[in-house]
C-alpha cells in the first residue's frame, strides 16, 4: 500500500517526507495506522550513523489504530488502539525467562532495519528502503509491526500522549520500578533529566524515594524535575557533584541512575553511591565506550547494572504505566510537545537544542 514516511536518505541527512510502498501484513504481522510517534534520542543517533543501511525509515515510539492483522494474529483486531514497543523473539533463553529486553536477537530485530528473516518491508519505486526499525519504523502514516511488539491499550486516551510509553517512558520508569525497585524512603540520584530521566523521577516518587536528586546541565529541565517530584536539583556544572550528593543523602545515595551514556557521568553516579548502593546505567553510549571504576568502592557491596528498555515486558508494563498516569502519578503529558508530521525536522532540531523534552509527531 501507498504510505507517507519520513525517509533518511543517507547518514546525517534531514528527514524527507515522501510516498513509499509498504508490504501487506504477513501472517504474524499487524498493519497499524500511525496516529502519533515520539521522537527519541535513538532515532537521532541512528540518523547520524547508527548500525543499519540507508535509505531508512526510523521511529520506535509509534501509537495508532490497527488497520489489518495477518491470519496468524489472534490477540488483536482492526480498530484496536495500540502502542508499539521494541521487538523480541519470544523463544530464546532470556525471552523465556521473562526478560525480553535482553533477547538474543535484540540488536538484529531492533537495529537491523530488516524483518527477522532479512527481508525489507518498504520500497521507493523498485528500490528497497530499510524499515522494521524496532519492528515498526513508525515515522510514517502506516507501520508493519509484529504481534509481539504491539500492545493493546484503552481507547479513551489520546494516542499522542501514549506514544512515548513504548520506549522513553518505559525505559526511565522501568529502570526504577522494575530494575532498582527502591524501598520506600531510600535515596536516588538521577543523572540527566530528559524524557528518560524525568520518567525515572516520576517513578521514584511512585516508589516513595526520598530524597530524589535530579542532576542536569539545563536549569529549565531541573525546574521541571522539581515540579515532577525531585526534592533537590543540582546543576551539573556546579562544583563537586559527588560531595553534594553525599551531603544531601548523609554519606551516599542508595540508588543512582545514569541516563546520559557518558562514561565520566556514569563514574560520578557510581561514586555518589552509599555502601551497598546500586547504580543503573541506561544511556546510549558509543559502542567502544569504557567505564573505569574504583575497585575498593565496588568491593563494598556496590553494584553497577546495565538496563535495557527498563527491563520492561511491554504488554504488562505499558498498561500499568497508563494506570499510574490515570491516578495522576505519572504526568507524562508534562514531557510532551506535539508537532505536525510535516515539521519533523523542526521537532528534531528543537529536541537536539534541548528546547523540548519529548517531541511527538501527529500524523494527521
Ligand atoms: Zn528472544
Ligand atoms: Zn528510544
Coordinates of C-alpha atoms and ligand atoms in Angstrom, one line a residue:
X1 CA 0.0 0.0 0.0
X2 CA 0.9 3.6 -0.5
X3 CA 2.1 5.4 2.7
X4 CA 3.8 8.6 3.6
X5 CA 7.1 8.2 5.5
X6 CA 10.0 10.3 6.9
X7 CA 12.9 8.9 5.0
X8 CA 16.5 9.4 5.9
X9 CA 18.2 9.0 2.5
X10 CA 21.7 8.8 3.8
X11 CA 23.7 9.2 7.0
X12 CA 23.2 12.6 8.8
X13 CA 20.7 13.8 6.2
X14 CA 17.5 15.7 7.3
X15 CA 14.2 13.7 7.1
X16 CA 12.4 13.8 3.8
X17 CA 8.7 13.0 3.9
X18 CA 7.8 11.1 0.7
X19 CA 5.4 8.4 -0.6
X20 CA 6.6 4.8 -0.3
X21 CA 5.1 1.3 -0.8
X22 CA 4.6 -0.8 2.3
X23 CA 4.1 -4.6 2.1
X24 CA 0.8 -6.2 3.1
X25 CA 0.9 -7.8 6.6
X26 CA 2.3 -11.4 6.7
X27 CA 0.5 -13.9 8.9
X28 CA 2.3 -12.8 12.1
X29 CA 2.2 -9.1 11.3
X30 CA -0.1 -6.2 12.2
X31 CA -0.7 -3.2 10.0
X32 CA -1.1 -0.1 12.1
X33 CA -2.3 3.3 11.1
X34 CA 0.1 5.5 13.0
X35 CA -1.7 8.4 14.7
X36 CA 1.4 9.7 16.6
X37 CA 5.0 8.8 17.1
X38 CA 7.5 10.1 19.6
X39 CA 11.0 11.1 18.5
X40 CA 13.6 9.5 20.7
X41 CA 17.3 10.2 21.1
X42 CA 18.0 6.8 19.5
X43 CA 16.2 7.9 16.3
X44 CA 18.6 10.9 16.0
X45 CA 21.7 8.9 16.8
X46 CA 20.7 6.3 14.2
X47 CA 20.1 9.0 11.7
X48 CA 23.6 10.3 12.4
X49 CA 25.1 6.9 11.5
X50 CA 24.0 4.0 13.6
X51 CA 24.0 0.4 12.8
X52 CA 22.0 -0.2 9.7
X53 CA 21.8 0.7 6.0
X54 CA 20.2 3.7 4.3
X55 CA 17.8 4.9 3.0
X56 CA 15.9 4.2 6.2
X57 CA 12.7 4.9 8.0
X58 CA 13.2 5.2 11.7
X59 CA 10.7 5.7 14.6
X60 CA 10.2 3.4 17.5
X61 CA 7.6 5.1 19.7
X62 CA 4.5 4.6 17.4
X63 CA 0.9 4.7 18.6
X64 CA -2.1 4.1 16.4
X65 CA -5.1 2.0 15.4
X66 CA -4.9 -1.5 14.0
X67 CA -5.9 -1.4 10.3
X68 CA -5.4 -5.1 9.4
X69 CA -3.9 -8.2 11.0
X70 CA -2.3 -11.2 9.5
X71 CA -4.1 -14.6 9.6
X72 CA -2.0 -15.8 12.5
X73 CA -2.6 -12.9 14.8
X74 CA -5.1 -13.8 17.5
X75 CA -4.8 -11.1 20.2
X76 CA -5.5 -8.0 18.1
X77 CA -8.2 -6.9 15.7
X78 CA -8.9 -3.9 13.4
X79 CA -9.9 -0.8 15.4
X80 CA -7.8 -1.7 18.5
X81 CA -5.7 1.2 19.8
X82 CA -2.1 0.1 20.2
X83 CA 1.3 1.3 21.4
X84 CA 4.3 -0.1 19.6
X85 CA 7.4 -1.1 21.5
X86 CA 10.7 -2.9 20.9
X87 CA 10.7 -6.4 19.3
X88 CA 12.0 -9.7 20.8
X89 CA 11.9 -13.3 19.6
X90 CA 9.9 -15.0 22.3
X91 CA 12.0 -18.2 22.1
X92 CA 15.5 -17.5 23.4
X93 CA 16.6 -18.1 26.9
X94 CA 16.1 -14.6 28.1
X95 CA 12.7 -14.2 26.4
X96 CA 11.6 -17.4 28.1
X97 CA 12.8 -16.1 31.4
X98 CA 10.5 -13.1 31.0
X99 CA 13.4 -10.8 30.2
X100 CA 12.7 -9.9 26.5
X101 CA 14.7 -6.7 26.6
X102 CA 17.8 -9.0 26.7
X103 CA 16.6 -11.1 23.8
X104 CA 19.5 -12.8 21.9
X105 CA 18.2 -11.1 18.8
X106 CA 17.8 -7.6 20.3
X107 CA 20.3 -5.8 18.1
X108 CA 19.2 -7.6 14.9
X109 CA 15.5 -7.2 15.4
X110 CA 15.6 -3.6 16.6
X111 CA 18.5 -2.0 14.8
X112 CA 18.9 -4.3 11.7
X113 CA 16.4 -2.4 9.7
X114 CA 15.0 -5.6 8.2
X115 CA 12.4 -8.2 9.2
X116 CA 13.7 -11.1 11.3
X117 CA 14.0 -13.2 8.1
X118 CA 16.2 -10.5 6.5
X119 CA 13.5 -9.1 4.0
X120 CA 12.6 -5.5 3.8
X121 CA 9.1 -4.0 4.1
X122 CA 9.3 -0.7 2.2
X123 CA 10.1 0.3 -1.4
X124 CA 10.6 3.5 -3.2
X125 CA 9.8 2.5 -6.8
X126 CA 11.9 -0.6 -7.3
X127 CA 14.5 0.3 -4.7
X128 CA 14.4 -1.2 -1.2
X129 CA 14.0 1.2 1.8
X130 CA 15.1 -0.1 5.1
X131 CA 12.4 -0.2 7.7
X132 CA 11.4 -2.6 10.5
X133 CA 13.3 -0.3 12.9
X134 CA 12.4 -1.7 16.4
X135 CA 10.0 -3.9 14.4
X136 CA 7.9 -0.8 13.4
X137 CA 9.5 2.2 11.7
X138 CA 6.7 4.4 12.9
X139 CA 7.8 7.8 11.5
X140 CA 5.2 7.1 8.8
X141 CA 1.4 7.1 8.3
X142 CA 1.3 3.3 8.5
X143 CA 3.7 0.7 10.0
X144 CA 4.0 -3.0 9.9
X145 CA 4.6 -4.4 13.4
X146 CA 4.6 -7.8 15.0
X147 CA 2.0 -9.2 17.4
X148 CA 4.9 -9.4 19.9
X149 CA 5.6 -5.6 20.0
X150 CA 2.1 -4.3 19.6
X151 CA 0.5 -3.5 22.9
X152 CA -3.3 -3.1 23.0
X153 CA -4.3 0.0 25.1
X154 CA -7.6 1.6 26.3
X155 CA -9.3 3.7 23.7
X156 CA -10.2 6.8 25.8
X157 CA -6.8 8.4 25.9
X158 CA -5.1 10.5 23.2
X159 CA -2.6 8.4 21.3
X160 CA 0.0 11.2 21.2
X161 CA 0.1 11.0 24.9
X162 CA 0.7 7.2 24.9
X163 CA 3.3 7.1 22.1
X164 CA 6.4 7.7 24.3
X165 CA 5.4 4.8 26.6
X166 CA 6.9 2.4 24.0
X167 CA 10.5 3.5 24.6
X168 CA 11.4 6.6 26.5
X169 CA 8.9 6.5 29.4
X170 CA 9.2 2.7 30.0
X171 CA 13.0 3.0 29.8
X172 CA 13.2 5.6 32.6
X173 CA 10.2 4.4 34.7
X174 CA 11.1 0.8 34.3
X175 CA 14.7 1.2 35.4
X176 CA 13.3 2.4 38.7
X177 CA 10.2 0.3 39.2
X178 CA 11.4 -3.0 37.5
X179 CA 15.2 -2.9 38.0
X180 CA 16.2 -0.9 41.0
X181 CA 12.9 -1.3 42.8
X182 CA 14.0 1.0 45.6
X183 CA 12.4 0.6 49.0
X184 CA 10.3 3.4 50.4
X185 CA 12.4 6.1 52.0
X186 CA 15.6 5.2 50.0
X187 CA 17.5 7.9 48.2
X188 CA 18.0 8.2 44.5
X189 CA 20.1 10.5 42.2
X190 CA 19.0 10.7 38.5
X191 CA 21.8 12.0 36.3
X192 CA 20.3 13.7 33.2
X193 CA 16.6 14.6 33.2
X194 CA 15.5 14.5 29.6
X195 CA 12.4 12.4 28.9
X196 CA 14.0 9.2 30.2
X197 CA 15.4 10.8 33.4
X198 CA 12.1 12.7 34.1
X199 CA 10.2 9.4 33.7
X200 CA 12.6 8.0 36.3
X201 CA 12.0 10.9 38.7
X202 CA 8.2 10.3 38.4
X203 CA 8.7 6.6 39.1
X204 CA 10.9 7.4 42.1
X205 CA 8.0 9.4 43.5
X206 CA 5.7 6.4 42.9
X207 CA 8.3 4.2 44.7
X208 CA 8.4 6.5 47.7
X209 CA 12.1 7.6 47.3
X210 CA 13.4 10.5 49.4
X211 CA 15.5 12.4 48.6
X212 CA 15.1 12.4 44.8
X213 CA 18.0 14.3 43.4
X214 CA 18.0 15.5 39.8
X215 CA 21.2 16.4 38.0
X216 CA 21.3 18.2 34.6
X217 CA 23.1 20.9 32.7
X218 CA 19.9 22.7 31.9
X219 CA 18.1 24.8 34.5
X220 CA 14.8 24.5 32.7
X221 CA 14.9 20.7 32.9
X222 CA 15.8 20.9 36.6
X223 CA 12.9 23.2 37.3
X224 CA 10.6 20.6 35.6
X225 CA 12.2 17.8 37.6
X226 CA 11.3 19.7 40.8
X227 CA 7.7 20.1 39.6
X228 CA 7.5 16.4 38.9
X229 CA 8.7 15.5 42.4
X230 CA 12.5 15.8 42.6
X231 CA 13.3 17.1 46.1
X232 CA 16.7 18.5 45.1
X233 CA 18.1 19.8 41.8
X234 CA 21.8 20.1 41.1
X235 CA 23.4 21.9 38.2
X236 CA 25.9 19.5 36.6
X237 CA 28.4 22.3 36.3
X238 CA 28.2 23.5 39.9
X239 CA 31.1 22.2 42.0
X240 CA 31.7 18.7 43.2
X241 CA 28.6 16.8 42.5
X242 CA 29.6 13.7 44.3
X243 CA 30.3 15.7 47.5
X244 CA 27.0 17.5 47.1
X245 CA 25.1 14.2 46.7
X246 CA 26.9 12.7 49.7
X247 CA 25.9 15.7 51.8
X248 CA 22.3 15.6 50.7
X249 CA 22.0 11.8 51.5
X250 CA 24.0 11.5 54.7
X251 CA 27.0 9.8 53.1
X252 CA 25.9 8.5 49.7
X253 CA 22.8 7.6 47.7
X254 CA 21.1 4.2 47.8
X255 CA 20.4 4.3 44.1
X256 CA 21.8 6.3 41.2
X257 CA 20.7 6.2 37.6
X258 CA 22.7 7.5 34.6
X259 CA 20.7 8.4 31.5
X260 CA 23.5 10.3 29.8
X261 CA 25.6 7.4 28.4
X262 CA 28.7 9.5 29.2
X263 CA 31.4 7.5 31.0
X264 CA 32.5 10.4 33.1
X265 CA 28.9 10.9 34.3
X266 CA 28.5 7.2 35.0
X267 CA 31.6 7.3 37.1
X268 CA 30.1 10.3 39.1
X269 CA 26.9 8.3 39.5
X270 CA 28.8 5.4 40.9
X271 CA 31.0 7.5 43.2
X272 CA 27.9 9.1 44.7
X273 CA 26.6 5.7 45.9
X274 CA 26.4 4.6 49.5
X275 CA 27.9 1.3 50.6
X276 CA 25.6 -1.4 49.0
X277 CA 24.2 1.2 46.6
X278 CA 23.1 0.3 43.1
X279 CA 23.9 2.3 40.0
X280 CA 21.8 1.7 36.9
X281 CA 23.2 2.7 33.5
X282 CA 20.7 3.2 30.7
X283 CA 22.1 5.9 28.4
X284 CA 23.2 5.2 24.9
X285 CA 27.0 5.4 24.7
X286 CA 29.3 4.9 21.7
X287 CA 29.9 1.1 21.1
X288 CA 33.5 1.4 22.2
X289 CA 32.9 3.4 25.4
X290 CA 34.6 2.0 28.5
X291 CA 33.8 2.6 32.2
X292 CA 36.6 2.8 34.8
X293 CA 35.6 2.3 38.4
X294 CA 37.5 2.5 41.7
X295 CA 37.7 -1.2 42.8
X296 CA 37.8 -0.6 46.5
X297 CA 34.4 1.2 46.3
X298 CA 32.9 -1.5 44.1
X299 CA 34.1 -4.2 46.6
X300 CA 32.0 -2.6 49.3
X301 CA 28.8 -4.2 48.0
X302 CA 28.1 -1.7 45.3
X303 CA 26.5 -2.7 42.0
X304 CA 26.6 -1.3 38.5
X305 CA 23.7 -2.6 36.4
X306 CA 23.1 -2.1 32.7
X307 CA 19.4 -1.7 31.9
X308 CA 17.7 -2.1 28.5
X309 CA 14.2 -0.7 28.0
X310 CA 13.6 -0.5 31.7
X311 CA 13.6 -4.3 32.0
X312 CA 10.0 -4.0 30.7
X313 CA 7.7 -6.6 29.3
X314 CA 5.8 -4.0 27.3
X315 CA 2.4 -5.8 27.2
X316 CA 2.4 -5.9 31.0
X317 CA 4.2 -2.7 31.9
X318 CA 2.7 -0.2 29.5
X319 CA -0.9 -0.7 30.8
X320 CA 0.5 -0.4 34.3
X321 CA 2.1 2.9 33.4
X322 CA -1.2 4.1 31.9
X323 CA -3.0 3.3 35.1
X324 CA -0.4 5.3 37.1
X325 CA -1.0 8.2 34.7
X326 CA -4.7 8.0 35.3
X327 CA -4.1 8.1 39.0
X328 CA -2.2 11.3 38.5
X329 CA 1.1 9.7 39.5
X330 CA 2.8 9.7 36.1
X331 CA 2.0 13.1 34.4
X332 CA 3.7 12.2 31.1
X333 CA 1.7 15.0 29.5
X334 CA 4.2 17.4 31.1
X335 CA 7.0 16.0 28.9
X336 CA 5.3 16.2 25.5
X337 CA 5.3 18.8 22.8
X338 CA 3.2 17.8 19.8
X339 CA 4.4 18.8 16.2
X340 CA 2.7 18.1 12.9
X341 CA 4.4 15.3 11.0
X342 CA 5.4 17.8 8.3
X343 CA 7.6 19.6 10.9
X344 CA 9.7 16.6 11.8
X345 CA 13.0 18.3 11.1
X346 CA 12.0 21.3 13.3
X347 CA 11.0 18.8 16.0
X348 CA 14.4 17.0 15.8
X349 CA 16.2 20.4 15.9
X350 CA 14.2 21.5 18.9
X351 CA 15.0 18.3 20.7
X352 CA 18.7 18.5 19.9
X353 CA 18.8 22.1 21.2
X354 CA 17.0 21.0 24.4
X355 CA 14.1 23.2 23.8
X356 CA 11.6 20.4 24.1
X357 CA 11.7 17.3 26.3
X358 CA 9.8 14.8 24.2
X359 CA 8.7 15.8 20.7
X360 CA 5.7 13.8 19.5
X361 CA 4.7 13.9 15.8
X362 CA 1.0 13.8 15.0
X363 CA 0.5 12.2 11.6
X364 CA -2.9 13.8 11.0
Ligands
LIG1 ZN1 14.5 -13.7 22.4
LIG2 ZN1 14.0 5.1 22.2

